[in-house]
């Protein structure tokens, strides 16, 4: 048995009494909103105007949460089932056009499974340079090619 | 009560407040003393290994990450390392450092979580609340760095997905400083609080010989004086370039396990500082092929709970032929029965918790062929069996819509 | 006292309704302080009441194997005993509602009844966890009850009366003497943790070992009444301690007396809350050893001191 300093019960009294006068560490969450950091991975948002229909995201998605449909005229509609989504961000990682972006909106609970299926309707390509809508991520490495 | 020599059989689990996951400990009690214990696994078998064989390597990384909700980075790193070895990929050094950084931050949150759970198991809820409050610091930091509190999804085959930019180093350092301060307090508390020592000292004794015989790993083994740590013995990621000590203890009891974990926390803080200082510049990932060549690899990783072993066999396609996970809890579970010998019922929760068990990670199913009871059922048959089972007990479920009927 | 006022006293003030409100408020104070000691926000003020109402609306399950009458009656007996004990304790005046010589002993035994009902309720519900909890509860009684009794009897020895009202009266007349009993106060507060089954002596309902102990099989209304009984027991016990060990300021105006009484109760509840925040739960063998080897000698020391003081006066 290694030598230990003198023990006595009730060692926590000072910090307990200090806690009494400190602001609580917990918050009344649903009433007080909680903000997640900017790079948090929650609700995926698809900027369909940039989509080129390569379906890398569909092939890579671990849970089959994404569907891309060709609506003609080089327009694509994306459907994401938030109930299946793992929020891993692999789709955003592999997308060559940075069409998919994960936002920090994490309050996704719903009473109905159907309402978790989000459809991003096809949009025509913007006339001007589309680079502005893509959110550049810090030091994004190149995506593995097919 | 059964009359057999005044023995009471107490079912601890599969549903029990002491266990956060389903596992069964059938305890035979003589008064308050444990006379024998029977352990049963398999309540939460999820078929992840089989699932891996049916998904691509890219998807497997995320599936493997979900083996454990606490050491998720450990599992995904171990898996990714195995795949990279088969594919012969040269992972850039910066990626290795980032993996090490996340892995060590994960160890911080896991050990603090353990300390709180240990406090809860012996009725010291204040310790639970305090450690979990402090753990929020590292959880928030991980959310900032990786984008999630638990499933970091940092690993991809060939590197990491996200860089940790220089601007965040100051934030990491400040969190590590704050946590180091708190950990020192817990070390002092563990050493001087009488009731804590009363409940932890001499409880769950596991001698060095037994620890080696039962193949204990991680802090459980190190608290019994077994000087073994994969980070030092078989360095992976950036551990070969870091300086640290392997914390061991000779107390061989639950108190020793707490001391080892607290000591490891202090080592971890110094390692994180070294990682930040030494992190090289460069790319964070290399391009990985979708199809991994034929070959096999074993990867070892020192998870917070002990050595995590992954085995992967590739067959030239984009899906592994076999993936095998040996979670650290499986190695430690055998020693629990030994630790509980001649123990008290009151000590059972803390002794079980002292190995930092992760039952769902470790769960596996054994089917013995040729016995009359084992039978394979498909989903339809299972639904029919369930309906029949309940009807025999007077509950009619035949009108309830089952998943199989909807999707079929 | 006419029958009408007696019923009013027993049911409303200072009887059942008053005690129940005080009990729920006491639970809130305890939980809130417990949370604040732990740096948490804690429950809102109506949480104990909300829990009570919620439990009233829940399904009442009686195990098939249980001894039905005892199982059903146990919570009622617990509450009734606590309520009866409350009537003999002087709260803010120097006299209780129904004082008689020897009511201290009666109150102590009435306060033992809840523990006995926990035992009976747990034992008859024939679940392993409840049985173990019941056994632990009754084992624990023999450990904490002796120091608690001795600590509470010491002031009576000095006052030379077995009536709580008499004790209060005596110390009001000799205000310099009540600090003599401070050691007894400490013993009483620590052993009360055992009586109220709180950490570090919450062994009979140790959640991580035996689920909820005696209460494992209780649900709905019966659980609600058991919990109310425990809440009220805390108030009664604390009032008893306040009356015997802190018998000052009893000659004040009624409103000031009530405030002082509430302040005393609040203080003692806060001490109890702090004590239960502070420790890890002991094992039953450690608990018994602690009560017999540490608490009982200290309590007897108090007796010795009081005997000496009595001789000196």
mmCIF file of C-alpha atoms in Angstrom, chain B residues 1 8-12 16-18 20 29 31-32 120-126 129-130 133 193 195-196 198-199 203 344-347 349, chain C residues 34 36-40 123 128-129 131-132 135-136 199-200 202-203 207-212 276-286:
data_model
loop_
_atom_site.group_PDB
_atom_site.id
_atom_site.type_symbol
_atom_site.label_atom_id
_atom_site.label_comp_id
_atom_site.label_asym_id
_atom_site.label_seq_id
_atom_site.Cartn_x
_atom_site.Cartn_y
_atom_site.Cartn_z
ATOM 1 C CA UNK B 1 -37.102 -17.014 -0.740
ATOM 2 C CA UNK B 8 -30.637 -15.403 -2.424
ATOM 3 C CA UNK B 9 -30.245 -15.082 -6.155
ATOM 4 C CA UNK B 10 -30.235 -11.461 -7.228
ATOM 5 C CA UNK B 11 -30.430 -10.569 -10.896
ATOM 6 C CA UNK B 12 -28.221 -7.543 -11.535
ATOM 7 C CA UNK B 16 -30.603 -2.477 -13.600
ATOM 8 C CA UNK B 17 -29.775 1.056 -12.502
ATOM 9 C CA UNK B 18 -26.150 0.164 -11.834
ATOM 10 C CA UNK B 20 -25.890 1.686 -18.174
ATOM 11 C CA UNK B 29 -25.889 -13.874 -2.110
ATOM 12 C CA UNK B 31 -26.413 -12.349 3.432
ATOM 13 C CA UNK B 32 -24.608 -9.414 1.882
ATOM 14 C CA UNK B 120 -22.364 7.530 -8.798
ATOM 15 C CA UNK B 121 -21.941 3.795 -8.237
ATOM 16 C CA UNK B 122 -20.817 4.392 -4.661
ATOM 17 C CA UNK B 123 -23.540 6.958 -4.087
ATOM 18 C CA UNK B 124 -21.230 9.958 -4.332
ATOM 19 C CA UNK B 125 -23.367 11.906 -6.761
ATOM 20 C CA UNK B 126 -21.587 15.157 -6.048
ATOM 21 C CA UNK B 129 -21.940 16.202 -11.046
ATOM 22 C CA UNK B 130 -18.579 17.906 -10.623
ATOM 23 C CA UNK B 133 -19.493 19.536 -15.350
ATOM 24 C CA UNK B 193 -11.549 11.979 1.180
ATOM 25 C CA UNK B 195 -15.472 7.890 2.536
ATOM 26 C CA UNK B 196 -14.074 7.565 -0.970
ATOM 27 C CA UNK B 198 -13.393 3.509 2.504
ATOM 28 C CA UNK B 199 -15.410 2.428 -0.473
ATOM 29 C CA UNK B 203 -12.297 -3.560 -3.172
ATOM 30 C CA UNK B 344 -20.091 -7.606 -1.006
ATOM 31 C CA UNK B 345 -23.188 -6.900 -3.048
ATOM 32 C CA UNK B 346 -22.606 -3.241 -2.292
ATOM 33 C CA UNK B 347 -19.258 -3.455 -4.053
ATOM 34 C CA UNK B 349 -21.555 -1.858 -9.007
ATOM 35 C CA UNK C 34 -28.467 19.620 -3.119
ATOM 36 C CA UNK C 36 -26.857 24.165 -5.868
ATOM 37 C CA UNK C 37 -24.120 22.460 -3.868
ATOM 38 C CA UNK C 38 -23.472 20.476 -7.003
ATOM 39 C CA UNK C 39 -23.464 23.575 -9.158
ATOM 40 C CA UNK C 40 -26.735 22.687 -10.852
ATOM 41 C CA UNK C 123 -40.642 -7.699 2.818
ATOM 42 C CA UNK C 128 -35.434 -9.735 -4.184
ATOM 43 C CA UNK C 129 -34.511 -6.091 -4.311
ATOM 44 C CA UNK C 131 -36.498 -7.918 0.403
ATOM 45 C CA UNK C 132 -32.849 -6.952 0.494
ATOM 46 C CA UNK C 135 -33.444 -6.384 5.501
ATOM 47 C CA UNK C 136 -30.953 -3.579 5.189
ATOM 48 C CA UNK C 199 -26.333 9.368 1.701
ATOM 49 C CA UNK C 200 -24.045 8.140 3.260
ATOM 50 C CA UNK C 202 -28.999 5.391 2.055
ATOM 51 C CA UNK C 203 -27.978 1.752 2.050
ATOM 52 C CA UNK C 207 -30.051 2.782 -6.256
ATOM 53 C CA UNK C 208 -27.063 1.244 -7.956
ATOM 54 C CA UNK C 209 -27.235 -1.929 -5.879
ATOM 55 C CA UNK C 210 -30.835 -2.800 -5.115
ATOM 56 C CA UNK C 211 -32.808 -0.495 -7.427
ATOM 57 C CA UNK C 212 -35.118 1.304 -4.973
ATOM 58 C CA UNK C 276 -25.818 14.141 2.088
ATOM 59 C CA UNK C 277 -23.870 15.946 -0.617
ATOM 60 C CA UNK C 278 -20.601 15.330 1.083
ATOM 61 C CA UNK C 279 -20.025 11.623 1.258
ATOM 62 C CA UNK C 280 -19.935 8.402 -0.620
ATOM 63 C CA UNK C 281 -22.421 5.776 0.486
ATOM 64 C CA UNK C 282 -20.984 3.469 3.122
ATOM 65 C CA UNK C 283 -21.338 -0.268 3.033
ATOM 66 C CA UNK C 284 -23.740 -1.740 5.566
ATOM 67 C CA UNK C 285 -20.933 -3.243 7.643
ATOM 68 C CA UNK C 286 -19.053 0.062 7.630
#
